[in-house]
Short mmCIF file of C-alpha atoms in Angstrom, two decimals:
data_model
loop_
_atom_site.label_atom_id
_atom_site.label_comp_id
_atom_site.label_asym_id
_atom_site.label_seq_id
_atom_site.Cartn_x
_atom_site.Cartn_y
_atom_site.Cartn_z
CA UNK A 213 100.23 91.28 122.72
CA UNK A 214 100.72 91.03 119.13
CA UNK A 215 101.07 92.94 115.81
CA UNK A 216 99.68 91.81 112.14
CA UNK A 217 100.73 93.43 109.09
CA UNK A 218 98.65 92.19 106.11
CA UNK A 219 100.14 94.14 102.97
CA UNK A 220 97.61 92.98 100.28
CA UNK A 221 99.21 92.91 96.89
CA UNK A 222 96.05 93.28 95.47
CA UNK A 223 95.10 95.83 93.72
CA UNK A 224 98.45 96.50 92.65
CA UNK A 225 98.59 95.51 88.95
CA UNK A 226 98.13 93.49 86.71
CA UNK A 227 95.00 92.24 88.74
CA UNK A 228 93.35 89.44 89.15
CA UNK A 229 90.96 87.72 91.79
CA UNK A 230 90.85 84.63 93.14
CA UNK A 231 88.38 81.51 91.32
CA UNK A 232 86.14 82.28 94.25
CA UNK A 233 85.90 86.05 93.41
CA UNK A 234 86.49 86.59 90.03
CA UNK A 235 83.01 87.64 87.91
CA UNK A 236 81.57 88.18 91.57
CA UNK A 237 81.32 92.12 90.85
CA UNK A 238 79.21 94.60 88.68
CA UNK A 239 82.68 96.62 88.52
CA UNK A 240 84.80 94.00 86.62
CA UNK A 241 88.20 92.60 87.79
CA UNK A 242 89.27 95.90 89.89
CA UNK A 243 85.47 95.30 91.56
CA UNK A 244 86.03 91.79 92.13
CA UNK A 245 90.04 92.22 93.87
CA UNK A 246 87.98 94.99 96.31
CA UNK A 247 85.53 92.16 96.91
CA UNK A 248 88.16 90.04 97.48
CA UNK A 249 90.00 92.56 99.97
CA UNK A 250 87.07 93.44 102.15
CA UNK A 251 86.26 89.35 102.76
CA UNK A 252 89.51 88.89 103.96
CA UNK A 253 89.72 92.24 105.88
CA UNK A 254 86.06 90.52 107.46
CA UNK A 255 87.96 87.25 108.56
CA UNK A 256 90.57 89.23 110.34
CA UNK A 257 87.70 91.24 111.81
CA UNK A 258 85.99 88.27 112.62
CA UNK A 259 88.92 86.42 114.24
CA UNK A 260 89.39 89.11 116.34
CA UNK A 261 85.94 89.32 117.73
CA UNK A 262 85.61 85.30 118.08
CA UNK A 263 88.90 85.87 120.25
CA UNK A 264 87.54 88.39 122.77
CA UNK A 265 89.88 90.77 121.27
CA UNK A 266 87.85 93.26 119.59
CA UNK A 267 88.07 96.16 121.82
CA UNK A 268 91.71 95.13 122.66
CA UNK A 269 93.07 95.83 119.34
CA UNK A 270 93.86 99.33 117.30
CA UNK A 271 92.92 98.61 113.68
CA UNK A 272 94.19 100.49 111.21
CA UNK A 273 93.39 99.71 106.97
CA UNK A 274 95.12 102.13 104.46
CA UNK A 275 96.44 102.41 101.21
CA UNK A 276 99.98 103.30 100.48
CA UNK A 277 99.24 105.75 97.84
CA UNK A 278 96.84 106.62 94.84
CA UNK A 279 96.18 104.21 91.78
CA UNK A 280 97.87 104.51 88.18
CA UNK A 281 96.23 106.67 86.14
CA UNK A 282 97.88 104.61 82.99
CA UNK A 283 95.49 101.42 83.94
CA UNK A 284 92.22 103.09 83.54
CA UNK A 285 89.59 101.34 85.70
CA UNK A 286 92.31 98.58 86.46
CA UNK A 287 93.49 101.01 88.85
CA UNK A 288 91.21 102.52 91.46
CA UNK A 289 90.10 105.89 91.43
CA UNK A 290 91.45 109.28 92.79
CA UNK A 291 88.55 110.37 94.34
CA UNK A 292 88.39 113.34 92.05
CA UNK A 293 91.97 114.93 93.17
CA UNK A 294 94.51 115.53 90.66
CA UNK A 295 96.83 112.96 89.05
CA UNK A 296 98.12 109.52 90.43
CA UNK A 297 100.43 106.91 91.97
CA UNK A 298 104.02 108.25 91.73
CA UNK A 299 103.01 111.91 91.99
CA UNK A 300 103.28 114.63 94.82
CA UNK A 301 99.63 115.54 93.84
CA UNK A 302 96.24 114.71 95.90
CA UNK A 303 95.69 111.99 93.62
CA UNK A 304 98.81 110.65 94.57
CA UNK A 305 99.40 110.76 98.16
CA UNK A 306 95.82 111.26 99.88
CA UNK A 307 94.81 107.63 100.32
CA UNK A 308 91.59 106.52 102.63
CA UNK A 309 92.30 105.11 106.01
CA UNK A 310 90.13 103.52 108.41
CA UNK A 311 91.51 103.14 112.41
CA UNK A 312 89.04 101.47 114.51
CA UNK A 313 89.47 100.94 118.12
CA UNK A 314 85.87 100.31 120.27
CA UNK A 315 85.76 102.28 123.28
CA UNK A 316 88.69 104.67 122.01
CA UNK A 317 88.46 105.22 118.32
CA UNK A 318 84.91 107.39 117.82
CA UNK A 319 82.97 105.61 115.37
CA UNK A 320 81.72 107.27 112.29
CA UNK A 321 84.18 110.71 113.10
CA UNK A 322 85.88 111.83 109.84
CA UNK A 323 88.89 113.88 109.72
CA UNK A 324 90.71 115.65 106.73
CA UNK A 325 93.83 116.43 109.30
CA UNK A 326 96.34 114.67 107.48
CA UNK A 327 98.83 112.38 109.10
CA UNK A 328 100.87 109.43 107.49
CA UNK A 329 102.32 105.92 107.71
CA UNK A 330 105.20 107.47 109.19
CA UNK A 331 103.33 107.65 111.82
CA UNK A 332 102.12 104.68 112.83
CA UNK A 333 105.46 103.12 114.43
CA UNK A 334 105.50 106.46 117.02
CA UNK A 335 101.51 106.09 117.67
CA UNK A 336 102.01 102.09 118.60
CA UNK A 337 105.18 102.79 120.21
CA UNK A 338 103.09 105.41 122.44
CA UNK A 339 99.96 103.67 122.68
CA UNK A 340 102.34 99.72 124.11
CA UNK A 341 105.39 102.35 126.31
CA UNK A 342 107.57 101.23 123.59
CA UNK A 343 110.76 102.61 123.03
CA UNK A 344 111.64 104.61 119.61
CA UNK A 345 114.43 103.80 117.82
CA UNK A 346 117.58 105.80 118.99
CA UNK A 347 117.94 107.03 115.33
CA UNK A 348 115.93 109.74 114.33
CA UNK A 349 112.70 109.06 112.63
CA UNK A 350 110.61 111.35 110.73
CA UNK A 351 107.12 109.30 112.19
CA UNK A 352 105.61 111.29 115.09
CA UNK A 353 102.97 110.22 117.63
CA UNK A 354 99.46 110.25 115.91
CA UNK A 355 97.15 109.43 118.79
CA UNK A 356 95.62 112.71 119.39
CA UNK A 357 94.69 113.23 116.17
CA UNK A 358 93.68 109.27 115.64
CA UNK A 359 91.23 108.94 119.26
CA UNK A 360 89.65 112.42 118.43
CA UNK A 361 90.93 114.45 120.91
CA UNK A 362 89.46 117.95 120.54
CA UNK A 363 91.35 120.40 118.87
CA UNK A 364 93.89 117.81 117.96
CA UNK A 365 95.98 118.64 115.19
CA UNK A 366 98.61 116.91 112.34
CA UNK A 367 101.42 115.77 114.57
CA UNK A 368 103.82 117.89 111.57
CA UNK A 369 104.54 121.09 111.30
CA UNK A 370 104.96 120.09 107.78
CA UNK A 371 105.34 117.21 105.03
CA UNK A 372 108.39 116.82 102.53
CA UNK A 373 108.02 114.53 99.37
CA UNK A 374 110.58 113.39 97.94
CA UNK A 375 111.44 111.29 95.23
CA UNK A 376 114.21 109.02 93.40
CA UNK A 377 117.25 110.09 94.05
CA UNK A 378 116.05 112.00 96.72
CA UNK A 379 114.71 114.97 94.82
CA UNK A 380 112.54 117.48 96.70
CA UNK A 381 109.24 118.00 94.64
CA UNK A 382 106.62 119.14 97.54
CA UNK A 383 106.47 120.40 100.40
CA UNK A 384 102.90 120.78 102.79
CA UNK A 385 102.01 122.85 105.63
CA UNK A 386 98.02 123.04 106.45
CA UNK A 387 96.49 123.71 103.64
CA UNK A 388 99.15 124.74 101.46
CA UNK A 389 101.86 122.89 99.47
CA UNK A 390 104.22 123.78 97.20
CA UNK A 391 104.82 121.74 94.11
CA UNK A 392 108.69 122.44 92.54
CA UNK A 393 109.17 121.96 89.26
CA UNK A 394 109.34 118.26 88.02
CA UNK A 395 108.48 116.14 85.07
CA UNK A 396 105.73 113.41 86.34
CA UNK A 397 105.57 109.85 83.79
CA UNK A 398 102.71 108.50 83.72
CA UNK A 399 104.10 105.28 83.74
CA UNK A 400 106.97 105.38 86.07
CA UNK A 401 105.61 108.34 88.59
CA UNK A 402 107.68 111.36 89.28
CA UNK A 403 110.82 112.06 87.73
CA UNK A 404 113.49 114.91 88.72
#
């Protein structure tokens, strides 16, 4: 058994690819770091499948939140949803995610549910009989939701955003959320 973490600092800005990717693109430097990205993402891919490992091992390739809006196209896009990086807004927090598992992730199944990177220590620890922590966690078992399980549903009742110095600016249940009053910064994200 084993776990990798790759945390790519890339596209976090400033941005810049590598000799062997830079120009590469029609969609400039940001273009060339995705290019970048996705060939490494393919080596891990690949290692795993020269391995025999392929359908042994859960997958999982997100982002930890939207790009800044203050970088222009240096930055990503938000997919169309409101605001950026730092904010409690769809532009902000809802970030793609792939999970890929043959044989127990359905291929090409989409889902809007939303879960979080909370999540993912109490879906491992579920998925290897690991024990949690004995401290509470806010993370909650994923699977369900993750393998396709009919009528599987957001393992939370609701989310809480916080920010800074611990300020509550959001809170989601289904499809609602309320935003409390805050200033956002463009530059630094949300401020209380």
């Amino acid at each position: 058994p084993f776990f990798l973490y790759v945390p790519h600092s890339m596209p976090h800005v400033p941005i810049f690819a590598s000799d062997r990717f830079a120009g590469r693109s029609k969609g400039g430097t940001y273009g060339d770091v995705i290019e970048e990205i996705d060939w490494s993402v393919g080596e891990i891919l690949s290692a795993l499948k020269r391995g025999g490992l392929e359908k042994d091992t859960l997958v999982m390739f997100a982002s930890d939140n939207g790009p800044w809006q203050l970088y222009g196209n240096h930055a990503g896009s938000t997919g169309g949803f409101r605001e950026c990086k730092g904010t409690v807004y769809e532009g902000g927090i809802r970030v793609p995610c792939v999970v890929r598992w043959p044989g127990r992730v359905p291929s090409g199944r989409v889902s809007d549910v939303p879960w979080m990177t909370i999540d993912v220590l109490p879906t491992v620890a579920g998925l290897t009989g690991a024990s949690l922590p004995a401290h509470p966690i806010d993370g909650r078992d994923a699977w369900p939701l993750l393998s396709g399980r009919p009528g599987a549903s957001s393992p939370h009742d609701a989310f809480y955003f916080y920010y800074n110095e611990g300020a509550l600016l959001a809170v989601r249940s289904g499809d609602w959320k309320l935003i409390l009053p805050h200033r956002v910064d463009a530059q630094n994200g949300a401020n209380d």
